[in-house]
Amino acid sequence: MKKPNNIIFQIFLAVFFIAIALGAFFYIFNNLNAKNADLILLNQQTQDEYNSRAKISALNSEAKAIKDERDLLAGHFADSSDPVPFLDTLQALAKKAGANAEFSSVDLSKDGTGLEVQIKAEGSFISLHKLIALLENSPYEFDFSFLDLQKKVLSDAEAKLSRGTIWSMNLKVTLISFLNK
């Protein structure tokens, strides 16, 4: 038989190895749990990033789908940084109506929310009436604050050159759909 000291030593050695194995097991188990928690957090962050990218992609496709409507809406507003396209539009409307028009002044309104434009135009009564109708039906929102329409008195030489009665119009409008930046 074995000596009792030898058996105690073997039991002690077996308990020691079991304790080391249990310690290693719990160390590895805790490490795996920590790595699993990190992996779950990383997976959640990845899913959130994927969802954000999907939303951005959907918004981009929606923005492309409504581009024409957005451009149409933007065409109803004149930008204070560049009023020249707006004035060109007014000049084109006058030509379309058959009237000769020139701008006598272009200023910001007193409250700063609109653009005041004074127009002097000449032409037949029909062409001036058509100009007013085109301005009313233009994509811009106007406030007509002054209109003076008069029959122009012509000299004999001017009367021979013109084929009818010439009318003159002074018109002051305030552009309401104005983006003051």
CSV table of N, CA and C in Angstrom, one decimal:
chain,number,residue,atom,x,y,z
A,1,MET,N,0.8,-1.2,0.0
A,1,MET,CA,0.0,0.0,0.0
A,1,MET,C,0.9,1.2,0.0
A,2,LYS,N,0.1,2.2,-0.3
A,2,LYS,CA,0.9,3.5,-0.3
A,2,LYS,C,0.8,4.1,1.0
A,3,LYS,N,1.8,4.9,1.2
A,3,LYS,CA,1.9,5.6,2.4
A,3,LYS,C,0.8,6.7,2.5
A,4,PRO,N,0.4,7.1,3.7
A,4,PRO,CA,-0.7,8.1,3.8
A,4,PRO,C,-0.2,9.5,3.3
A,5,ASN,N,1.1,9.7,3.5
A,5,ASN,CA,1.6,11.0,3.0
A,5,ASN,C,1.5,11.1,1.5
A,6,ASN,N,1.8,10.0,0.8
A,6,ASN,CA,1.8,9.9,-0.6
A,6,ASN,C,0.3,10.1,-1.1
A,7,ILE,N,-0.7,9.6,-0.4
A,7,ILE,CA,-2.1,9.7,-0.8
A,7,ILE,C,-2.5,11.1,-0.6
A,8,ILE,N,-2.1,11.7,0.5
A,8,ILE,CA,-2.5,13.1,0.7
A,8,ILE,C,-1.8,14.0,-0.3
A,9,PHE,N,-0.6,13.7,-0.7
A,9,PHE,CA,0.1,14.5,-1.7
A,9,PHE,C,-0.6,14.4,-3.0
A,10,GLN,N,-1.1,13.2,-3.4
A,10,GLN,CA,-1.8,13.0,-4.6
A,10,GLN,C,-3.1,13.7,-4.6
A,11,ILE,N,-3.8,13.6,-3.5
A,11,ILE,CA,-5.1,14.3,-3.4
A,11,ILE,C,-4.9,15.8,-3.5
A,12,PHE,N,-3.8,16.3,-2.8
A,12,PHE,CA,-3.5,17.7,-2.9
A,12,PHE,C,-3.2,18.1,-4.3
A,13,LEU,N,-2.4,17.3,-5.0
A,13,LEU,CA,-2.0,17.5,-6.4
A,13,LEU,C,-3.2,17.5,-7.3
A,14,ALA,N,-4.1,16.6,-7.1
A,14,ALA,CA,-5.3,16.5,-7.9
A,14,ALA,C,-6.2,17.7,-7.7
A,15,VAL,N,-6.4,18.1,-6.4
A,15,VAL,CA,-7.2,19.3,-6.1
A,15,VAL,C,-6.5,20.6,-6.7
A,16,PHE,N,-5.2,20.6,-6.6
A,16,PHE,CA,-4.5,21.8,-7.2
A,16,PHE,C,-4.7,21.9,-8.7
A,17,PHE,N,-4.6,20.7,-9.4
A,17,PHE,CA,-4.8,20.7,-10.9
A,17,PHE,C,-6.3,21.0,-11.2
A,18,ILE,N,-7.2,20.6,-10.4
A,18,ILE,CA,-8.6,20.9,-10.6
A,18,ILE,C,-8.9,22.4,-10.4
A,19,ALA,N,-8.2,22.9,-9.4
A,19,ALA,CA,-8.4,24.4,-9.1
A,19,ALA,C,-7.8,25.2,-10.2
A,20,ILE,N,-6.6,24.8,-10.8
A,20,ILE,CA,-6.0,25.5,-11.9
A,20,ILE,C,-6.9,25.3,-13.1
A,21,ALA,N,-7.5,24.1,-13.3
A,21,ALA,CA,-8.4,23.9,-14.5
A,21,ALA,C,-9.6,24.8,-14.3
A,22,LEU,N,-10.2,24.8,-13.1
A,22,LEU,CA,-11.4,25.6,-12.9
A,22,LEU,C,-11.1,27.1,-13.1
A,23,GLY,N,-9.9,27.6,-12.6
A,23,GLY,CA,-9.5,29.0,-12.8
A,23,GLY,C,-9.4,29.3,-14.2
A,24,ALA,N,-8.7,28.4,-15.0
A,24,ALA,CA,-8.5,28.6,-16.4
A,24,ALA,C,-9.9,28.6,-17.1
A,25,PHE,N,-10.8,27.7,-16.7
A,25,PHE,CA,-12.1,27.6,-17.3
A,25,PHE,C,-12.9,28.9,-17.1
A,26,PHE,N,-12.9,29.4,-15.8
A,26,PHE,CA,-13.6,30.7,-15.6
A,26,PHE,C,-12.9,31.9,-16.2
A,27,TYR,N,-11.6,31.9,-16.3
A,27,TYR,CA,-10.9,33.0,-17.0
A,27,TYR,C,-11.3,33.0,-18.5
A,28,ILE,N,-11.3,31.8,-19.1
A,28,ILE,CA,-11.7,31.7,-20.6
A,28,ILE,C,-13.2,32.0,-20.7
A,29,PHE,N,-14.0,31.5,-19.8
A,29,PHE,CA,-15.4,31.8,-19.9
A,29,PHE,C,-15.7,33.3,-19.8
A,30,ASN,N,-15.1,34.0,-18.8
A,30,ASN,CA,-15.3,35.5,-18.7
A,30,ASN,C,-14.8,36.2,-19.9
A,31,ASN,N,-13.6,35.8,-20.5
A,31,ASN,CA,-13.1,36.4,-21.7
A,31,ASN,C,-14.1,36.2,-22.9
A,32,LEU,N,-14.6,35.0,-23.0
A,32,LEU,CA,-15.6,34.8,-24.1
A,32,LEU,C,-16.9,35.6,-23.9
A,33,ASN,N,-17.3,35.7,-22.6
A,33,ASN,CA,-18.5,36.6,-22.4
A,33,ASN,C,-18.2,38.0,-22.7
A,34,ALA,N,-17.0,38.5,-22.4
A,34,ALA,CA,-16.7,39.9,-22.7
A,34,ALA,C,-16.6,40.1,-24.2
A,35,LYS,N,-16.0,39.1,-24.9
A,35,LYS,CA,-15.8,39.2,-26.4
A,35,LYS,C,-17.2,39.1,-27.0
A,36,ASN,N,-18.1,38.3,-26.5
A,36,ASN,CA,-19.5,38.1,-27.0
A,36,ASN,C,-20.2,39.5,-26.8
A,37,ALA,N,-20.1,40.1,-25.7
A,37,ALA,CA,-20.7,41.4,-25.5
A,37,ALA,C,-20.2,42.5,-26.5
A,38,ASP,N,-18.8,42.4,-26.7
A,38,ASP,CA,-18.2,43.4,-27.7
A,38,ASP,C,-18.8,43.0,-29.1
A,39,LEU,N,-18.9,41.8,-29.4
A,39,LEU,CA,-19.4,41.4,-30.7
A,39,LEU,C,-20.9,41.8,-30.9
A,40,ILE,N,-21.7,41.7,-29.8
A,40,ILE,CA,-23.1,42.1,-29.9
A,40,ILE,C,-23.1,43.6,-30.1
A,41,LEU,N,-22.3,44.4,-29.4
A,41,LEU,CA,-22.3,45.8,-29.5
A,41,LEU,C,-21.8,46.2,-30.9
A,42,LEU,N,-20.8,45.5,-31.4
A,42,LEU,CA,-20.3,45.8,-32.8
A,42,LEU,C,-21.3,45.5,-33.8
A,43,ASN,N,-22.1,44.4,-33.6
A,43,ASN,CA,-23.1,44.0,-34.5
A,43,ASN,C,-24.2,45.0,-34.5
A,44,GLN,N,-24.6,45.5,-33.4
A,44,GLN,CA,-25.6,46.6,-33.3
A,44,GLN,C,-25.2,47.9,-34.0
A,45,GLN,N,-23.9,48.2,-33.8
A,45,GLN,CA,-23.4,49.4,-34.5
A,45,GLN,C,-23.4,49.3,-36.0
A,46,THR,N,-23.0,48.1,-36.4
A,46,THR,CA,-23.0,47.8,-37.8
A,46,THR,C,-24.4,47.8,-38.4
A,47,GLN,N,-25.4,47.3,-37.7
A,47,GLN,CA,-26.8,47.3,-38.1
A,47,GLN,C,-27.3,48.8,-38.2
A,48,ASP,N,-26.9,49.6,-37.1
A,48,ASP,CA,-27.3,51.0,-37.1
A,48,ASP,C,-26.7,51.7,-38.3
A,49,GLU,N,-25.5,51.5,-38.6
A,49,GLU,CA,-24.8,52.1,-39.8
A,49,GLU,C,-25.5,51.7,-41.1
A,50,TYR,N,-25.8,50.4,-41.2
A,50,TYR,CA,-26.5,49.9,-42.4
A,50,TYR,C,-27.9,50.6,-42.5
A,51,ASN,N,-28.6,50.7,-41.4
A,51,ASN,CA,-29.9,51.4,-41.5
A,51,ASN,C,-29.7,52.8,-41.9
A,52,SER,N,-28.7,53.5,-41.3
A,52,SER,CA,-28.5,54.9,-41.7
A,52,SER,C,-28.2,55.0,-43.2
A,53,ARG,N,-27.3,54.2,-43.7
A,53,ARG,CA,-27.0,54.2,-45.1
A,53,ARG,C,-28.2,53.9,-46.0
A,54,ALA,N,-29.1,53.0,-45.5
A,54,ALA,CA,-30.3,52.7,-46.3
A,54,ALA,C,-31.2,53.9,-46.3
A,55,LYS,N,-31.3,54.6,-45.2
A,55,LYS,CA,-32.2,55.8,-45.1
A,55,LYS,C,-31.6,56.9,-46.0
A,56,ILE,N,-30.3,57.1,-46.0
A,56,ILE,CA,-29.6,58.1,-46.9
A,56,ILE,C,-29.9,57.8,-48.3
A,57,SER,N,-29.7,56.5,-48.7
A,57,SER,CA,-30.0,56.1,-50.0
A,57,SER,C,-31.4,56.3,-50.4
A,58,ALA,N,-32.4,56.0,-49.5
A,58,ALA,CA,-33.8,56.3,-49.8
A,58,ALA,C,-34.1,57.7,-50.0
A,59,LEU,N,-33.5,58.6,-49.2
A,59,LEU,CA,-33.6,60.0,-49.3
A,59,LEU,C,-33.1,60.6,-50.6
A,60,ASN,N,-31.9,60.0,-51.0
A,60,ASN,CA,-31.3,60.4,-52.2
A,60,ASN,C,-32.2,60.1,-53.4
A,61,SER,N,-32.8,58.9,-53.4
A,61,SER,CA,-33.6,58.5,-54.5
A,61,SER,C,-34.9,59.3,-54.5
A,62,GLU,N,-35.4,59.7,-53.3
A,62,GLU,CA,-36.6,60.5,-53.2
A,62,GLU,C,-36.3,61.9,-53.7
A,63,ALA,N,-35.1,62.4,-53.4
A,63,ALA,CA,-34.7,63.8,-53.9
A,63,ALA,C,-34.6,63.8,-55.4
A,64,LYS,N,-34.1,62.7,-56.0
A,64,LYS,CA,-34.0,62.6,-57.4
A,64,LYS,C,-35.4,62.5,-58.0
A,65,ALA,N,-36.3,61.8,-57.4
A,65,ALA,CA,-37.6,61.6,-57.9
A,65,ALA,C,-38.4,62.9,-57.9
A,66,ILE,N,-38.1,63.8,-57.0
A,66,ILE,CA,-38.9,65.1,-56.9
A,66,ILE,C,-38.1,66.3,-57.5
A,67,LYS,N,-37.0,66.0,-58.2
A,67,LYS,CA,-36.1,67.1,-58.7
A,67,LYS,C,-36.9,68.0,-59.6
A,68,ASP,N,-37.8,67.5,-60.5
A,68,ASP,CA,-38.5,68.4,-61.4
A,68,ASP,C,-39.5,69.3,-60.6
A,69,GLU,N,-40.2,68.7,-59.6
A,69,GLU,CA,-41.1,69.5,-58.8
A,69,GLU,C,-40.3,70.6,-58.0
A,70,ARG,N,-39.2,70.2,-57.5
A,70,ARG,CA,-38.3,71.1,-56.7
A,70,ARG,C,-37.9,72.3,-57.6
A,71,ASP,N,-37.4,71.9,-58.8
A,71,ASP,CA,-37.0,73.0,-59.8
A,71,ASP,C,-38.2,73.9,-60.2
A,72,LEU,N,-39.3,73.3,-60.3
A,72,LEU,CA,-40.5,74.1,-60.7
A,72,LEU,C,-40.9,75.1,-59.5
A,73,LEU,N,-40.8,74.5,-58.3
A,73,LEU,CA,-41.1,75.4,-57.1
A,73,LEU,C,-40.0,76.5,-57.0
A,74,ALA,N,-38.8,76.1,-57.2
A,74,ALA,CA,-37.7,77.1,-57.1
A,74,ALA,C,-37.9,78.2,-58.2
A,75,GLY,N,-38.5,77.9,-59.3
A,75,GLY,CA,-38.7,78.9,-60.3
A,75,GLY,C,-39.7,79.9,-60.0
A,76,HIS,N,-40.4,79.7,-58.9
A,76,HIS,CA,-41.4,80.7,-58.4
A,76,HIS,C,-40.8,81.7,-57.5
A,77,PHE,N,-39.5,81.6,-57.2
A,77,PHE,CA,-38.9,82.5,-56.3
A,77,PHE,C,-37.7,83.2,-57.0
A,78,ALA,N,-37.5,84.4,-56.7
A,78,ALA,CA,-36.3,85.2,-57.2
A,78,ALA,C,-35.3,85.3,-56.1
A,79,ASP,N,-34.0,85.1,-56.4
A,79,ASP,CA,-33.0,85.2,-55.4
A,79,ASP,C,-32.4,86.6,-55.3
A,80,SER,N,-32.2,87.1,-54.1
A,80,SER,CA,-31.7,88.4,-53.9
A,80,SER,C,-30.2,88.5,-54.3
A,81,SER,N,-29.5,87.4,-54.3
A,81,SER,CA,-28.1,87.5,-54.7
A,81,SER,C,-27.9,87.6,-56.2
A,82,ASP,N,-29.0,87.3,-57.0
A,82,ASP,CA,-28.9,87.4,-58.4
A,82,ASP,C,-30.3,87.7,-59.0
A,83,PRO,N,-30.7,89.0,-59.0
A,83,PRO,CA,-32.0,89.3,-59.6
A,83,PRO,C,-32.1,89.4,-61.1
A,84,VAL,N,-30.9,89.2,-61.7
A,84,VAL,CA,-30.8,89.4,-63.2
A,84,VAL,C,-31.7,88.4,-63.9
A,85,PRO,N,-31.7,87.1,-63.6
A,85,PRO,CA,-32.7,86.2,-64.3
A,85,PRO,C,-34.1,86.6,-64.1
A,86,PHE,N,-34.5,87.1,-63.0
A,86,PHE,CA,-35.9,87.6,-62.8
A,86,PHE,C,-36.2,88.7,-63.7
A,87,LEU,N,-35.2,89.7,-63.8
A,87,LEU,CA,-35.4,90.9,-64.7
A,87,LEU,C,-35.4,90.4,-66.1
A,88,ASP,N,-34.6,89.4,-66.5
A,88,ASP,CA,-34.6,88.9,-67.9
A,88,ASP,C,-36.0,88.3,-68.2
A,89,THR,N,-36.6,87.6,-67.2
A,89,THR,CA,-37.9,87.0,-67.4
A,89,THR,C,-38.9,88.1,-67.6
A,90,LEU,N,-38.9,89.2,-66.8
A,90,LEU,CA,-39.8,90.3,-67.1
A,90,LEU,C,-39.6,90.9,-68.4
A,91,GLN,N,-38.4,91.1,-68.9
A,91,GLN,CA,-38.1,91.6,-70.2
A,91,GLN,C,-38.6,90.7,-71.3
A,92,ALA,N,-38.5,89.4,-71.1
A,92,ALA,CA,-39.0,88.4,-72.1
A,92,ALA,C,-40.6,88.5,-72.1
A,93,LEU,N,-41.2,88.7,-71.0
A,93,LEU,CA,-42.7,88.8,-70.9
A,93,LEU,C,-43.1,90.1,-71.7
A,94,ALA,N,-42.4,91.1,-71.6
A,94,ALA,CA,-42.7,92.4,-72.3
A,94,ALA,C,-42.6,92.1,-73.8
A,95,LYS,N,-41.5,91.5,-74.2
A,95,LYS,CA,-41.3,91.2,-75.7
A,95,LYS,C,-42.4,90.3,-76.2
A,96,LYS,N,-42.8,89.3,-75.3
A,96,LYS,CA,-43.9,88.4,-75.7
A,96,LYS,C,-45.2,89.1,-75.9
A,97,ALA,N,-45.4,90.1,-75.1
A,97,ALA,CA,-46.6,90.9,-75.2
A,97,ALA,C,-46.6,91.9,-76.3
A,98,GLY,N,-45.4,92.2,-76.9
A,98,GLY,CA,-45.3,93.1,-78.0
A,98,GLY,C,-45.1,94.6,-77.5
A,99,ALA,N,-44.6,94.7,-76.3
A,99,ALA,CA,-44.4,96.1,-75.7
A,99,ALA,C,-42.9,96.3,-75.5
A,100,ASN,N,-42.5,97.6,-75.6
A,100,ASN,CA,-41.2,98.0,-75.3
A,100,ASN,C,-41.1,98.4,-73.9
A,101,ALA,N,-40.3,97.6,-73.1
A,101,ALA,CA,-40.3,97.9,-71.6
A,101,ALA,C,-38.8,98.1,-71.2
A,102,GLU,N,-38.7,99.0,-70.2
A,102,GLU,CA,-37.4,99.2,-69.6
A,102,GLU,C,-37.7,99.4,-68.1
A,103,PHE,N,-36.7,99.1,-67.3
A,103,PHE,CA,-36.8,99.2,-65.9
A,103,PHE,C,-36.2,100.5,-65.4
A,104,SER,N,-37.0,101.3,-64.7
A,104,SER,CA,-36.6,102.6,-64.2
A,104,SER,C,-35.9,102.5,-62.9
A,105,SER,N,-36.3,101.5,-62.1
A,105,SER,CA,-35.7,101.3,-60.8
A,105,SER,C,-35.9,99.9,-60.3
A,106,VAL,N,-34.9,99.4,-59.5
A,106,VAL,CA,-35.0,98.1,-58.9
A,106,VAL,C,-34.4,98.3,-57.5
A,107,ASP,N,-35.3,98.1,-56.5
A,107,ASP,CA,-34.9,98.3,-55.1
A,107,ASP,C,-35.5,97.3,-54.2
A,108,LEU,N,-34.9,97.1,-53.0
A,108,LEU,CA,-35.6,96.3,-52.0
A,108,LEU,C,-36.7,97.1,-51.4
A,109,SER,N,-37.8,96.4,-51.0
A,109,SER,CA,-38.9,97.1,-50.4
A,109,SER,C,-38.5,97.7,-49.1
A,110,LYS,N,-39.4,98.6,-48.5
A,110,LYS,CA,-39.0,99.2,-47.3
A,110,LYS,C,-38.9,98.2,-46.1
A,111,ASP,N,-39.7,97.2,-46.1
A,111,ASP,CA,-39.6,96.2,-45.1
A,111,ASP,C,-38.6,95.1,-45.4
A,112,GLY,N,-38.0,95.1,-46.5
A,112,GLY,CA,-36.9,94.2,-46.9
A,112,GLY,C,-37.4,92.8,-47.3
A,113,THR,N,-38.7,92.6,-47.4
A,113,THR,CA,-39.2,91.3,-47.8
A,113,THR,C,-39.5,91.1,-49.2
A,114,GLY,N,-39.4,92.2,-50.0
A,114,GLY,CA,-39.7,92.1,-51.4
A,114,GLY,C,-38.8,92.9,-52.3
A,115,LEU,N,-38.9,92.8,-53.6
A,115,LEU,CA,-38.1,93.5,-54.5
A,115,LEU,C,-39.0,94.4,-55.3
A,116,GLU,N,-38.8,95.7,-55.2
A,116,GLU,CA,-39.7,96.7,-55.9
A,116,GLU,C,-39.1,97.0,-57.3
A,117,VAL,N,-39.9,96.8,-58.3
A,117,VAL,CA,-39.4,97.1,-59.7
A,117,VAL,C,-40.4,98.1,-60.3
A,118,GLN,N,-39.8,99.1,-60.9
A,118,GLN,CA,-40.6,100.1,-61.6
A,118,GLN,C,-40.3,99.9,-63.1
A,119,ILE,N,-41.4,99.7,-63.9
A,119,ILE,CA,-41.3,99.4,-65.3
A,119,ILE,C,-42.0,100.5,-66.1
A,120,LYS,N,-41.3,101.0,-67.1
A,120,LYS,CA,-41.9,101.9,-68.1
A,120,LYS,C,-42.0,101.1,-69.4
A,121,ALA,N,-43.2,101.1,-69.9
A,121,ALA,CA,-43.5,100.4,-71.2
A,121,ALA,C,-44.3,101.2,-72.1
A,122,GLU,N,-44.0,101.0,-73.4
A,122,GLU,CA,-44.8,101.6,-74.5
A,122,GLU,C,-45.3,100.6,-75.4
A,123,GLY,N,-46.4,100.8,-76.0
A,123,GLY,CA,-47.0,99.9,-77.0
A,123,GLY,C,-48.4,100.2,-77.2
A,124,SER,N,-49.1,99.3,-77.9
A,124,SER,CA,-50.5,99.4,-78.1
A,124,SER,C,-51.2,99.1,-76.8
A,125,PHE,N,-52.5,99.5,-76.8
A,125,PHE,CA,-53.2,99.2,-75.5
A,125,PHE,C,-53.3,97.7,-75.3
A,126,ILE,N,-53.5,97.0,-76.4
A,126,ILE,CA,-53.6,95.5,-76.3
A,126,ILE,C,-52.3,94.9,-75.8
A,127,SER,N,-51.1,95.4,-76.3
A,127,SER,CA,-49.9,94.8,-75.9
A,127,SER,C,-49.6,95.1,-74.4
A,128,LEU,N,-50.0,96.3,-73.9
A,128,LEU,CA,-49.8,96.7,-72.5
A,128,LEU,C,-50.7,95.9,-71.6
A,129,HIS,N,-52.0,95.7,-72.1
A,129,HIS,CA,-52.9,94.9,-71.4
A,129,HIS,C,-52.4,93.4,-71.3
A,130,LYS,N,-51.8,92.9,-72.4
A,130,LYS,CA,-51.3,91.6,-72.4
A,130,LYS,C,-50.1,91.5,-71.5
A,131,LEU,N,-49.3,92.5,-71.4
A,131,LEU,CA,-48.1,92.5,-70.4
A,131,LEU,C,-48.6,92.4,-69.0
A,132,ILE,N,-49.6,93.1,-68.7
A,132,ILE,CA,-50.2,93.1,-67.3
A,132,ILE,C,-50.7,91.7,-67.0
A,133,ALA,N,-51.4,91.1,-68.0
A,133,ALA,CA,-52.0,89.7,-67.8
A,133,ALA,C,-50.9,88.7,-67.7
A,134,LEU,N,-49.8,88.9,-68.5
A,134,LEU,CA,-48.6,87.9,-68.4
A,134,LEU,C,-48.0,88.1,-67.0
A,135,LEU,N,-47.9,89.3,-66.5
A,135,LEU,CA,-47.3,89.5,-65.2
A,135,LEU,C,-48.2,88.8,-64.1
A,136,GLU,N,-49.5,89.0,-64.2
A,136,GLU,CA,-50.4,88.4,-63.2
A,136,GLU,C,-50.3,86.9,-63.3
A,137,ASN,N,-50.1,86.3,-64.4
A,137,ASN,CA,-50.1,84.8,-64.6
A,137,ASN,C,-48.7,84.2,-64.6
A,138,SER,N,-47.7,85.1,-64.3
A,138,SER,CA,-46.3,84.5,-64.2
A,138,SER,C,-46.1,83.7,-63.0
A,139,PRO,N,-45.1,82.9,-62.9
A,139,PRO,CA,-44.9,82.1,-61.7
A,139,PRO,C,-44.6,82.8,-60.4
A,140,TYR,N,-44.2,84.1,-60.6
A,140,TYR,CA,-43.9,84.9,-59.4
A,140,TYR,C,-45.1,85.6,-58.8
A,141,GLU,N,-45.1,85.9,-57.5
A,141,GLU,CA,-46.2,86.5,-56.8
A,141,GLU,C,-45.9,88.0,-56.7
A,142,PHE,N,-46.7,88.8,-57.3
A,142,PHE,CA,-46.5,90.2,-57.4
A,142,PHE,C,-47.6,91.0,-56.6
A,143,ASP,N,-47.2,92.1,-56.1
A,143,ASP,CA,-48.1,93.1,-55.5
A,143,ASP,C,-48.0,94.3,-56.4
A,144,PHE,N,-49.1,94.6,-57.1
A,144,PHE,CA,-49.2,95.7,-58.0
A,144,PHE,C,-49.5,97.0,-57.1
A,145,SER,N,-48.5,97.9,-57.0
A,145,SER,CA,-48.7,99.0,-56.1
A,145,SER,C,-49.0,100.3,-56.9
A,146,PHE,N,-48.7,100.3,-58.1
A,146,PHE,CA,-48.9,101.6,-58.9
A,146,PHE,C,-49.0,101.2,-60.4
A,147,LEU,N,-50.0,101.8,-61.0
A,147,LEU,CA,-50.2,101.6,-62.5
A,147,LEU,C,-50.8,102.9,-63.0
A,148,ASP,N,-50.0,103.4,-64.0
A,148,ASP,CA,-50.4,104.6,-64.7
A,148,ASP,C,-50.4,104.3,-66.2
A,149,LEU,N,-51.6,104.3,-66.8
A,149,LEU,CA,-51.7,104.0,-68.3
A,149,LEU,C,-52.2,105.3,-69.0
A,150,GLN,N,-51.5,105.8,-69.9
A,150,GLN,CA,-51.9,107.0,-70.6
A,150,GLN,C,-51.7,106.9,-72.1
A,151,LYS,N,-52.5,107.5,-72.8
A,151,LYS,CA,-52.4,107.6,-74.2
A,151,LYS,C,-51.3,108.6,-74.5
A,152,LYS,N,-50.3,108.3,-75.3
A,152,LYS,CA,-49.2,109.1,-75.6
A,152,LYS,C,-49.6,110.1,-76.7
A,153,VAL,N,-49.3,111.4,-76.5
A,153,VAL,CA,-49.5,112.4,-77.5
A,153,VAL,C,-48.3,112.4,-78.4
A,154,LEU,N,-48.6,112.2,-79.7
A,154,LEU,CA,-47.5,112.1,-80.7
A,154,LEU,C,-47.4,113.3,-81.6
A,155,SER,N,-46.2,113.6,-82.0
A,155,SER,CA,-46.1,114.7,-83.0
A,155,SER,C,-46.5,114.1,-84.4
A,156,ASP,N,-46.6,115.0,-85.3
A,156,ASP,CA,-47.1,114.6,-86.7
A,156,ASP,C,-46.1,113.5,-87.3
A,157,ALA,N,-44.8,113.7,-87.1
A,157,ALA,CA,-43.8,112.8,-87.6
A,157,ALA,C,-43.9,111.4,-87.0
A,158,GLU,N,-44.1,111.4,-85.6
A,158,GLU,CA,-44.2,110.2,-84.9
A,158,GLU,C,-45.5,109.5,-85.3
A,159,ALA,N,-46.6,110.2,-85.5
A,159,ALA,CA,-47.9,109.7,-85.8
A,159,ALA,C,-47.8,109.0,-87.2
A,160,LYS,N,-47.0,109.5,-88.1
A,160,LYS,CA,-46.9,108.9,-89.4
A,160,LYS,C,-46.1,107.6,-89.3
A,161,LEU,N,-45.1,107.5,-88.4
A,161,LEU,CA,-44.3,106.3,-88.3
A,161,LEU,C,-45.0,105.2,-87.6
A,162,SER,N,-45.9,105.6,-86.6
A,162,SER,CA,-46.6,104.6,-85.9
A,162,SER,C,-47.9,104.2,-86.6
A,163,ARG,N,-48.3,103.1,-86.4
A,163,ARG,CA,-49.5,102.6,-87.1
A,163,ARG,C,-50.8,102.6,-86.3
A,164,GLY,N,-50.8,103.4,-85.3
A,164,GLY,CA,-51.9,103.5,-84.4
A,164,GLY,C,-51.6,104.3,-83.2
A,165,THR,N,-52.4,104.2,-82.2
A,165,THR,CA,-52.3,104.9,-81.0
A,165,THR,C,-51.2,104.2,-80.1
A,166,ILE,N,-50.3,105.0,-79.6
A,166,ILE,CA,-49.3,104.5,-78.7
A,166,ILE,C,-49.7,104.9,-77.3
A,167,TRP,N,-49.6,103.9,-76.4
A,167,TRP,CA,-49.9,104.1,-75.0
A,167,TRP,C,-48.6,103.9,-74.2
A,168,SER,N,-48.5,104.7,-73.1
A,168,SER,CA,-47.3,104.5,-72.2
A,168,SER,C,-47.9,104.1,-70.8
A,169,MET,N,-47.1,103.3,-70.2
A,169,MET,CA,-47.5,102.7,-68.9
A,169,MET,C,-46.3,102.8,-67.9
A,170,ASN,N,-46.6,103.3,-66.7
A,170,ASN,CA,-45.7,103.2,-65.6
A,170,ASN,C,-46.3,102.2,-64.6
A,171,LEU,N,-45.5,101.3,-64.3
A,171,LEU,CA,-46.0,100.2,-63.4
A,171,LEU,C,-45.0,100.0,-62.3
A,172,LYS,N,-45.5,99.9,-61.1
A,172,LYS,CA,-44.6,99.6,-59.9
A,172,LYS,C,-45.2,98.3,-59.3
A,173,VAL,N,-44.3,97.3,-59.3
A,173,VAL,CA,-44.7,96.0,-58.7
A,173,VAL,C,-43.7,95.6,-57.6
A,174,THR,N,-44.2,94.9,-56.6
A,174,THR,CA,-43.3,94.4,-55.6
A,174,THR,C,-43.3,92.9,-55.7
A,175,LEU,N,-42.2,92.3,-55.9
A,175,LEU,CA,-42.1,90.9,-56.0
A,175,LEU,C,-42.2,90.3,-54.6
A,176,ILE,N,-43.2,89.5,-54.3
A,176,ILE,CA,-43.4,88.9,-53.0
A,176,ILE,C,-42.6,87.7,-52.8
A,177,SER,N,-42.6,86.8,-53.9
A,177,SER,CA,-41.8,85.6,-53.8
A,177,SER,C,-40.3,85.9,-54.1
A,178,PHE,N,-39.7,86.4,-53.0
A,178,PHE,CA,-38.3,86.9,-53.1
A,178,PHE,C,-37.5,86.3,-51.9
A,179,LEU,N,-36.4,85.7,-52.2
A,179,LEU,CA,-35.6,85.1,-51.2
A,179,LEU,C,-34.5,86.1,-50.8
A,180,ASN,N,-34.6,86.8,-49.7
A,180,ASN,CA,-33.6,87.7,-49.3
A,180,ASN,C,-32.6,87.0,-48.4
A,181,LYS,N,-31.4,86.8,-48.9
A,181,LYS,CA,-30.4,86.1,-48.1
A,181,LYS,C,-29.5,87.0,-47.5
